[in-house]
């Protein structure tokens, strides 16, 4: 296995346990002395259709482990997604249907494909946790529940606040950390990756592995990416995100606007470039960041086109514009809009594309054929997309 540990330390907030905490070896020592690939777990719950750059951070670390010769175990939480991780939530999450989760799961795999090695034999396992969680009998569920007290569960981030505020906490939410932990048992994980908000859940996995006679996994915590507003964590609900599925020109534009104070963090977490060789000038750093990230997901040709569009004054990138003055009246249905913009040959084709999941607005997938927009101002500046190669920016 590789002797170079720089890739391992880059962008990592914490690895636990440390040798000083317990009488055990360090993760670095395990990596250096093992004579077989370690199993590196990353769980993704497909609770939505799209992934943003913040979600890519643990996936990139998973690729680092692959390149070092280890086995990435990517768990698609098709069962746990129906509950939803309660971490950081002030109220119970809406439970998704099996059909919702299945559609989201496929889009997730498509979006992480540019990051992970899907081709080298033995380097990737894609597992769905319904494989084992849907088979659990009541006897086993009771055994899982017996490993944790109510007091321990209420110590979890979010539960304590909700309890104090008398916001409802449902019993099925208590099952989530136990099910995520049981995933580690099912795949016999040696290391689990997650954001800093996942420490509780990863620690539960260690406890359950110990309970079932396995060697407890290491936990590796990675930072939560600050969004393009420079203030709050990257989130679709806050509008400060960059989706992996966005048009390269749009992605380039957003990355060029990343605040100066965040540039080094973005380089550290989203690229492999040496941090001691970055340009001095912040504008040059922004350009390099935009180039590198767009190249990762779309290739060098797309990055070059986005660069040339920006240099020529086309700050919106190489996305053709459509004037909403061409729409006869509002409210307007999305299917009609797809026809009038030329993205689809007819309203009927527009409906089919929506039903197939091939339509996005500013990177967000729209699957409701009855989607209607009340006014042109609701659409101004947004990119309407069909498939991978058809785009228009809607303008007043």
PDB file of C-alpha atoms in Angstrom, residues 80-271:
ATOM      1  CA  UNK A  80     -32.712   4.766   5.273  1.00  0.00           C
ATOM      2  CA  UNK A  81     -33.710   7.536   2.860  1.00  0.00           C
ATOM      3  CA  UNK A  82     -37.330   6.649   3.483  1.00  0.00           C
ATOM      4  CA  UNK A  83     -36.797   7.875   7.059  1.00  0.00           C
ATOM      5  CA  UNK A  84     -34.233  10.606   6.416  1.00  0.00           C
ATOM      6  CA  UNK A  85     -31.306  11.494   8.650  1.00  0.00           C
ATOM      7  CA  UNK A  86     -32.677  13.608  11.546  1.00  0.00           C
ATOM      8  CA  UNK A  87     -29.246  15.196  12.143  1.00  0.00           C
ATOM      9  CA  UNK A  88     -29.586  18.964  12.442  1.00  0.00           C
ATOM     10  CA  UNK A  89     -33.316  18.924  11.723  1.00  0.00           C
ATOM     11  CA  UNK A  90     -35.701  20.922  13.860  1.00  0.00           C
ATOM     12  CA  UNK A  91     -38.687  18.835  12.801  1.00  0.00           C
ATOM     13  CA  UNK A  92     -39.476  15.402  11.435  1.00  0.00           C
ATOM     14  CA  UNK A  93     -38.516  14.839   7.787  1.00  0.00           C
ATOM     15  CA  UNK A  94     -41.042  13.876   5.153  1.00  0.00           C
ATOM     16  CA  UNK A  95     -40.831  10.164   4.452  1.00  0.00           C
ATOM     17  CA  UNK A  96     -40.128   9.401   0.791  1.00  0.00           C
ATOM     18  CA  UNK A  97     -41.755   6.724  -1.323  1.00  0.00           C
ATOM     19  CA  UNK A  98     -39.791   3.788  -2.707  1.00  0.00           C
ATOM     20  CA  UNK A  99     -40.239   5.205  -6.240  1.00  0.00           C
ATOM     21  CA  UNK A 100     -38.853   8.619  -5.192  1.00  0.00           C
ATOM     22  CA  UNK A 101     -35.780   7.010  -3.686  1.00  0.00           C
ATOM     23  CA  UNK A 102     -35.124   4.732  -6.685  1.00  0.00           C
ATOM     24  CA  UNK A 103     -35.177   7.668  -9.119  1.00  0.00           C
ATOM     25  CA  UNK A 104     -32.948   9.802  -6.910  1.00  0.00           C
ATOM     26  CA  UNK A 105     -30.472   6.949  -6.429  1.00  0.00           C
ATOM     27  CA  UNK A 106     -29.850   6.601 -10.150  1.00  0.00           C
ATOM     28  CA  UNK A 107     -29.177  10.318 -10.570  1.00  0.00           C
ATOM     29  CA  UNK A 108     -26.724  10.202  -7.637  1.00  0.00           C
ATOM     30  CA  UNK A 109     -24.699   7.449  -9.285  1.00  0.00           C
ATOM     31  CA  UNK A 110     -24.632   9.363 -12.581  1.00  0.00           C
ATOM     32  CA  UNK A 111     -23.334  12.460 -10.807  1.00  0.00           C
ATOM     33  CA  UNK A 112     -20.523  10.767  -8.824  1.00  0.00           C
ATOM     34  CA  UNK A 113     -19.297   8.810 -11.850  1.00  0.00           C
ATOM     35  CA  UNK A 114     -16.773  11.542 -12.859  1.00  0.00           C
ATOM     36  CA  UNK A 115     -15.239  11.319  -9.359  1.00  0.00           C
ATOM     37  CA  UNK A 116     -15.013   7.610  -8.533  1.00  0.00           C
ATOM     38  CA  UNK A 117     -13.195   4.777 -10.277  1.00  0.00           C
ATOM     39  CA  UNK A 118     -16.039   2.593 -11.557  1.00  0.00           C
ATOM     40  CA  UNK A 119     -13.810   0.557 -13.888  1.00  0.00           C
ATOM     41  CA  UNK A 120     -10.863  -0.960 -11.989  1.00  0.00           C
ATOM     42  CA  UNK A 121     -11.831  -4.429 -10.663  1.00  0.00           C
ATOM     43  CA  UNK A 122     -12.038  -4.590  -6.876  1.00  0.00           C
ATOM     44  CA  UNK A 123     -11.979  -0.832  -6.362  1.00  0.00           C
ATOM     45  CA  UNK A 124     -15.713  -0.141  -5.946  1.00  0.00           C
ATOM     46  CA  UNK A 125     -18.733  -1.849  -4.453  1.00  0.00           C
ATOM     47  CA  UNK A 126     -22.101  -0.138  -4.837  1.00  0.00           C
ATOM     48  CA  UNK A 127     -24.505  -1.527  -2.268  1.00  0.00           C
ATOM     49  CA  UNK A 128     -28.122  -0.674  -1.437  1.00  0.00           C
ATOM     50  CA  UNK A 129     -28.910  -0.935   2.269  1.00  0.00           C
ATOM     51  CA  UNK A 130     -32.392  -2.320   1.597  1.00  0.00           C
ATOM     52  CA  UNK A 131     -30.446  -5.526   0.852  1.00  0.00           C
ATOM     53  CA  UNK A 132     -30.060  -6.127   4.592  1.00  0.00           C
ATOM     54  CA  UNK A 133     -32.296  -3.622   6.367  1.00  0.00           C
ATOM     55  CA  UNK A 134     -35.488  -4.768   4.648  1.00  0.00           C
ATOM     56  CA  UNK A 135     -34.723  -8.311   5.839  1.00  0.00           C
ATOM     57  CA  UNK A 136     -34.387  -7.478   9.541  1.00  0.00           C
ATOM     58  CA  UNK A 137     -36.814  -9.358  11.728  1.00  0.00           C
ATOM     59  CA  UNK A 138     -38.325  -7.891  14.879  1.00  0.00           C
ATOM     60  CA  UNK A 139     -35.942  -9.963  16.993  1.00  0.00           C
ATOM     61  CA  UNK A 140     -32.903  -8.318  15.364  1.00  0.00           C
ATOM     62  CA  UNK A 141     -34.479  -4.851  15.543  1.00  0.00           C
ATOM     63  CA  UNK A 142     -35.027  -5.323  19.273  1.00  0.00           C
ATOM     64  CA  UNK A 143     -31.382  -6.341  19.616  1.00  0.00           C
ATOM     65  CA  UNK A 144     -30.310  -3.136  17.852  1.00  0.00           C
ATOM     66  CA  UNK A 145     -32.559  -1.032  20.073  1.00  0.00           C
ATOM     67  CA  UNK A 146     -31.110  -2.678  23.187  1.00  0.00           C
ATOM     68  CA  UNK A 147     -27.625  -1.357  22.409  1.00  0.00           C
ATOM     69  CA  UNK A 148     -28.545   2.288  23.134  1.00  0.00           C
ATOM     70  CA  UNK A 149     -30.399   4.173  25.857  1.00  0.00           C
ATOM     71  CA  UNK A 150     -32.903   6.976  25.361  1.00  0.00           C
ATOM     72  CA  UNK A 151     -30.477   9.280  27.156  1.00  0.00           C
ATOM     73  CA  UNK A 152     -27.716   8.467  24.663  1.00  0.00           C
ATOM     74  CA  UNK A 153     -30.055   9.086  21.760  1.00  0.00           C
ATOM     75  CA  UNK A 154     -31.204  12.428  23.158  1.00  0.00           C
ATOM     76  CA  UNK A 155     -27.556  13.493  23.292  1.00  0.00           C
ATOM     77  CA  UNK A 156     -27.535  13.420  19.482  1.00  0.00           C
ATOM     78  CA  UNK A 157     -27.337  16.817  17.823  1.00  0.00           C
ATOM     79  CA  UNK A 158     -30.820  18.115  17.160  1.00  0.00           C
ATOM     80  CA  UNK A 159     -32.765  15.688  19.336  1.00  0.00           C
ATOM     81  CA  UNK A 160     -31.908  17.530  22.566  1.00  0.00           C
ATOM     82  CA  UNK A 161     -33.000  20.878  21.106  1.00  0.00           C
ATOM     83  CA  UNK A 162     -36.216  19.435  19.765  1.00  0.00           C
ATOM     84  CA  UNK A 163     -36.955  17.810  23.103  1.00  0.00           C
ATOM     85  CA  UNK A 164     -36.403  21.069  25.001  1.00  0.00           C
ATOM     86  CA  UNK A 165     -38.591  22.970  22.560  1.00  0.00           C
ATOM     87  CA  UNK A 166     -41.230  20.245  22.800  1.00  0.00           C
ATOM     88  CA  UNK A 167     -41.039  19.623  19.063  1.00  0.00           C
ATOM     89  CA  UNK A 168     -42.164  16.068  18.248  1.00  0.00           C
ATOM     90  CA  UNK A 169     -39.539  13.323  18.027  1.00  0.00           C
ATOM     91  CA  UNK A 170     -40.936  10.138  16.547  1.00  0.00           C
ATOM     92  CA  UNK A 171     -39.683   6.702  17.544  1.00  0.00           C
ATOM     93  CA  UNK A 172     -38.763   5.774  13.966  1.00  0.00           C
ATOM     94  CA  UNK A 173     -36.241   8.653  13.969  1.00  0.00           C
ATOM     95  CA  UNK A 174     -34.356   6.935  16.786  1.00  0.00           C
ATOM     96  CA  UNK A 175     -33.861   4.000  14.457  1.00  0.00           C
ATOM     97  CA  UNK A 176     -31.918   6.023  11.881  1.00  0.00           C
ATOM     98  CA  UNK A 177     -28.482   6.084  13.617  1.00  0.00           C
ATOM     99  CA  UNK A 178     -28.855   2.387  14.443  1.00  0.00           C
ATOM    100  CA  UNK A 179     -29.650   1.501  10.840  1.00  0.00           C
ATOM    101  CA  UNK A 180     -26.754   3.575   9.514  1.00  0.00           C
ATOM    102  CA  UNK A 181     -24.540   1.888  12.087  1.00  0.00           C
ATOM    103  CA  UNK A 182     -25.782  -1.545  11.068  1.00  0.00           C
ATOM    104  CA  UNK A 183     -24.703  -0.727   7.504  1.00  0.00           C
ATOM    105  CA  UNK A 184     -21.119  -0.800   8.816  1.00  0.00           C
ATOM    106  CA  UNK A 185     -21.749  -4.247  10.267  1.00  0.00           C
ATOM    107  CA  UNK A 186     -23.293  -5.510   7.035  1.00  0.00           C
ATOM    108  CA  UNK A 187     -20.370  -4.428   4.831  1.00  0.00           C
ATOM    109  CA  UNK A 188     -17.659  -4.971   7.502  1.00  0.00           C
ATOM    110  CA  UNK A 189     -16.306  -1.443   7.108  1.00  0.00           C
ATOM    111  CA  UNK A 190     -12.775  -0.596   8.233  1.00  0.00           C
ATOM    112  CA  UNK A 191     -13.237   3.171   7.800  1.00  0.00           C
ATOM    113  CA  UNK A 192     -16.360   5.306   7.485  1.00  0.00           C
ATOM    114  CA  UNK A 193     -16.301   8.769   5.903  1.00  0.00           C
ATOM    115  CA  UNK A 194     -18.716  11.564   6.730  1.00  0.00           C
ATOM    116  CA  UNK A 195     -19.149  15.255   7.404  1.00  0.00           C
ATOM    117  CA  UNK A 196     -18.459  16.691  10.840  1.00  0.00           C
ATOM    118  CA  UNK A 197     -22.187  16.403  11.564  1.00  0.00           C
ATOM    119  CA  UNK A 198     -21.977  12.607  11.215  1.00  0.00           C
ATOM    120  CA  UNK A 199     -19.732  11.813  14.204  1.00  0.00           C
ATOM    121  CA  UNK A 200     -22.595  10.469  16.331  1.00  0.00           C
ATOM    122  CA  UNK A 201     -23.845   8.146  13.587  1.00  0.00           C
ATOM    123  CA  UNK A 202     -20.341   6.873  12.761  1.00  0.00           C
ATOM    124  CA  UNK A 203     -19.663   6.231  16.460  1.00  0.00           C
ATOM    125  CA  UNK A 204     -22.871   4.187  16.638  1.00  0.00           C
ATOM    126  CA  UNK A 205     -21.487   2.081  13.803  1.00  0.00           C
ATOM    127  CA  UNK A 206     -18.346   1.413  15.853  1.00  0.00           C
ATOM    128  CA  UNK A 207     -20.439   0.361  18.851  1.00  0.00           C
ATOM    129  CA  UNK A 208     -22.564  -1.995  16.774  1.00  0.00           C
ATOM    130  CA  UNK A 209     -19.539  -3.581  15.108  1.00  0.00           C
ATOM    131  CA  UNK A 210     -18.108  -4.236  18.570  1.00  0.00           C
ATOM    132  CA  UNK A 211     -21.478  -5.661  19.691  1.00  0.00           C
ATOM    133  CA  UNK A 212     -21.527  -8.074  16.739  1.00  0.00           C
ATOM    134  CA  UNK A 213     -17.922  -9.187  17.221  1.00  0.00           C
ATOM    135  CA  UNK A 214     -16.269  -7.114  14.498  1.00  0.00           C
ATOM    136  CA  UNK A 215     -13.229  -4.849  14.719  1.00  0.00           C
ATOM    137  CA  UNK A 216     -14.610  -1.287  15.076  1.00  0.00           C
ATOM    138  CA  UNK A 217     -14.169   1.023  12.127  1.00  0.00           C
ATOM    139  CA  UNK A 218     -12.231   4.266  12.104  1.00  0.00           C
ATOM    140  CA  UNK A 219     -14.259   7.442  11.594  1.00  0.00           C
ATOM    141  CA  UNK A 220     -12.964  10.158   9.268  1.00  0.00           C
ATOM    142  CA  UNK A 221     -14.740  13.524   9.484  1.00  0.00           C
ATOM    143  CA  UNK A 222     -14.566  16.049   6.654  1.00  0.00           C
ATOM    144  CA  UNK A 223     -15.522  19.736   6.634  1.00  0.00           C
ATOM    145  CA  UNK A 224     -18.914  21.134   5.709  1.00  0.00           C
ATOM    146  CA  UNK A 225     -18.348  23.397   2.697  1.00  0.00           C
ATOM    147  CA  UNK A 226     -19.308  27.059   3.063  1.00  0.00           C
ATOM    148  CA  UNK A 227     -21.565  28.202   0.236  1.00  0.00           C
ATOM    149  CA  UNK A 228     -20.954  30.838  -2.406  1.00  0.00           C
ATOM    150  CA  UNK A 229     -22.407  33.508  -0.102  1.00  0.00           C
ATOM    151  CA  UNK A 230     -19.335  33.063   2.107  1.00  0.00           C
ATOM    152  CA  UNK A 231     -21.450  32.762   5.248  1.00  0.00           C
ATOM    153  CA  UNK A 232     -23.613  29.650   5.567  1.00  0.00           C
ATOM    154  CA  UNK A 233     -23.002  26.032   4.624  1.00  0.00           C
ATOM    155  CA  UNK A 234     -23.652  25.161   0.994  1.00  0.00           C
ATOM    156  CA  UNK A 235     -27.339  24.296   0.671  1.00  0.00           C
ATOM    157  CA  UNK A 236     -29.899  24.171  -2.089  1.00  0.00           C
ATOM    158  CA  UNK A 237     -32.515  25.666   0.214  1.00  0.00           C
ATOM    159  CA  UNK A 238     -30.275  28.700   0.795  1.00  0.00           C
ATOM    160  CA  UNK A 239     -29.490  29.141  -2.904  1.00  0.00           C
ATOM    161  CA  UNK A 240     -25.724  29.317  -2.258  1.00  0.00           C
ATOM    162  CA  UNK A 241     -24.839  26.028  -3.954  1.00  0.00           C
ATOM    163  CA  UNK A 242     -23.134  24.806  -7.111  1.00  0.00           C
ATOM    164  CA  UNK A 243     -24.731  21.616  -8.410  1.00  0.00           C
ATOM    165  CA  UNK A 244     -22.620  18.910 -10.032  1.00  0.00           C
ATOM    166  CA  UNK A 245     -25.212  18.712 -12.805  1.00  0.00           C
ATOM    167  CA  UNK A 246     -25.105  22.418 -13.723  1.00  0.00           C
ATOM    168  CA  UNK A 247     -24.039  23.608 -17.157  1.00  0.00           C
ATOM    169  CA  UNK A 248     -20.231  24.096 -17.234  1.00  0.00           C
ATOM    170  CA  UNK A 249     -20.578  27.774 -18.129  1.00  0.00           C
ATOM    171  CA  UNK A 250     -22.892  28.378 -15.197  1.00  0.00           C
ATOM    172  CA  UNK A 251     -20.610  26.417 -12.871  1.00  0.00           C
ATOM    173  CA  UNK A 252     -17.591  28.393 -14.094  1.00  0.00           C
ATOM    174  CA  UNK A 253     -19.383  31.683 -13.498  1.00  0.00           C
ATOM    175  CA  UNK A 254     -20.314  30.784  -9.913  1.00  0.00           C
ATOM    176  CA  UNK A 255     -16.798  29.563  -9.071  1.00  0.00           C
ATOM    177  CA  UNK A 256     -15.295  32.787 -10.378  1.00  0.00           C
ATOM    178  CA  UNK A 257     -17.418  34.587  -7.804  1.00  0.00           C
ATOM    179  CA  UNK A 258     -16.280  32.577  -4.764  1.00  0.00           C
ATOM    180  CA  UNK A 259     -15.253  35.063  -2.002  1.00  0.00           C
ATOM    181  CA  UNK A 260     -11.494  35.525  -1.567  1.00  0.00           C
ATOM    182  CA  UNK A 261     -11.581  34.207   1.987  1.00  0.00           C
ATOM    183  CA  UNK A 262     -12.953  30.840   0.841  1.00  0.00           C
ATOM    184  CA  UNK A 263     -10.598  30.193  -2.065  1.00  0.00           C
ATOM    185  CA  UNK A 264      -8.012  28.162  -0.162  1.00  0.00           C
ATOM    186  CA  UNK A 265     -10.708  25.964   1.400  1.00  0.00           C
ATOM    187  CA  UNK A 266     -12.271  25.358  -2.018  1.00  0.00           C
ATOM    188  CA  UNK A 267      -8.874  24.444  -3.502  1.00  0.00           C
ATOM    189  CA  UNK A 268      -8.120  22.109  -0.594  1.00  0.00           C
ATOM    190  CA  UNK A 269     -11.452  20.311  -0.650  1.00  0.00           C
ATOM    191  CA  UNK A 270     -12.419  20.375  -4.336  1.00  0.00           C
ATOM    192  CA  UNK A 271      -9.079  19.963  -6.155  1.00  0.00           C
TER     193      UNK A 271
END
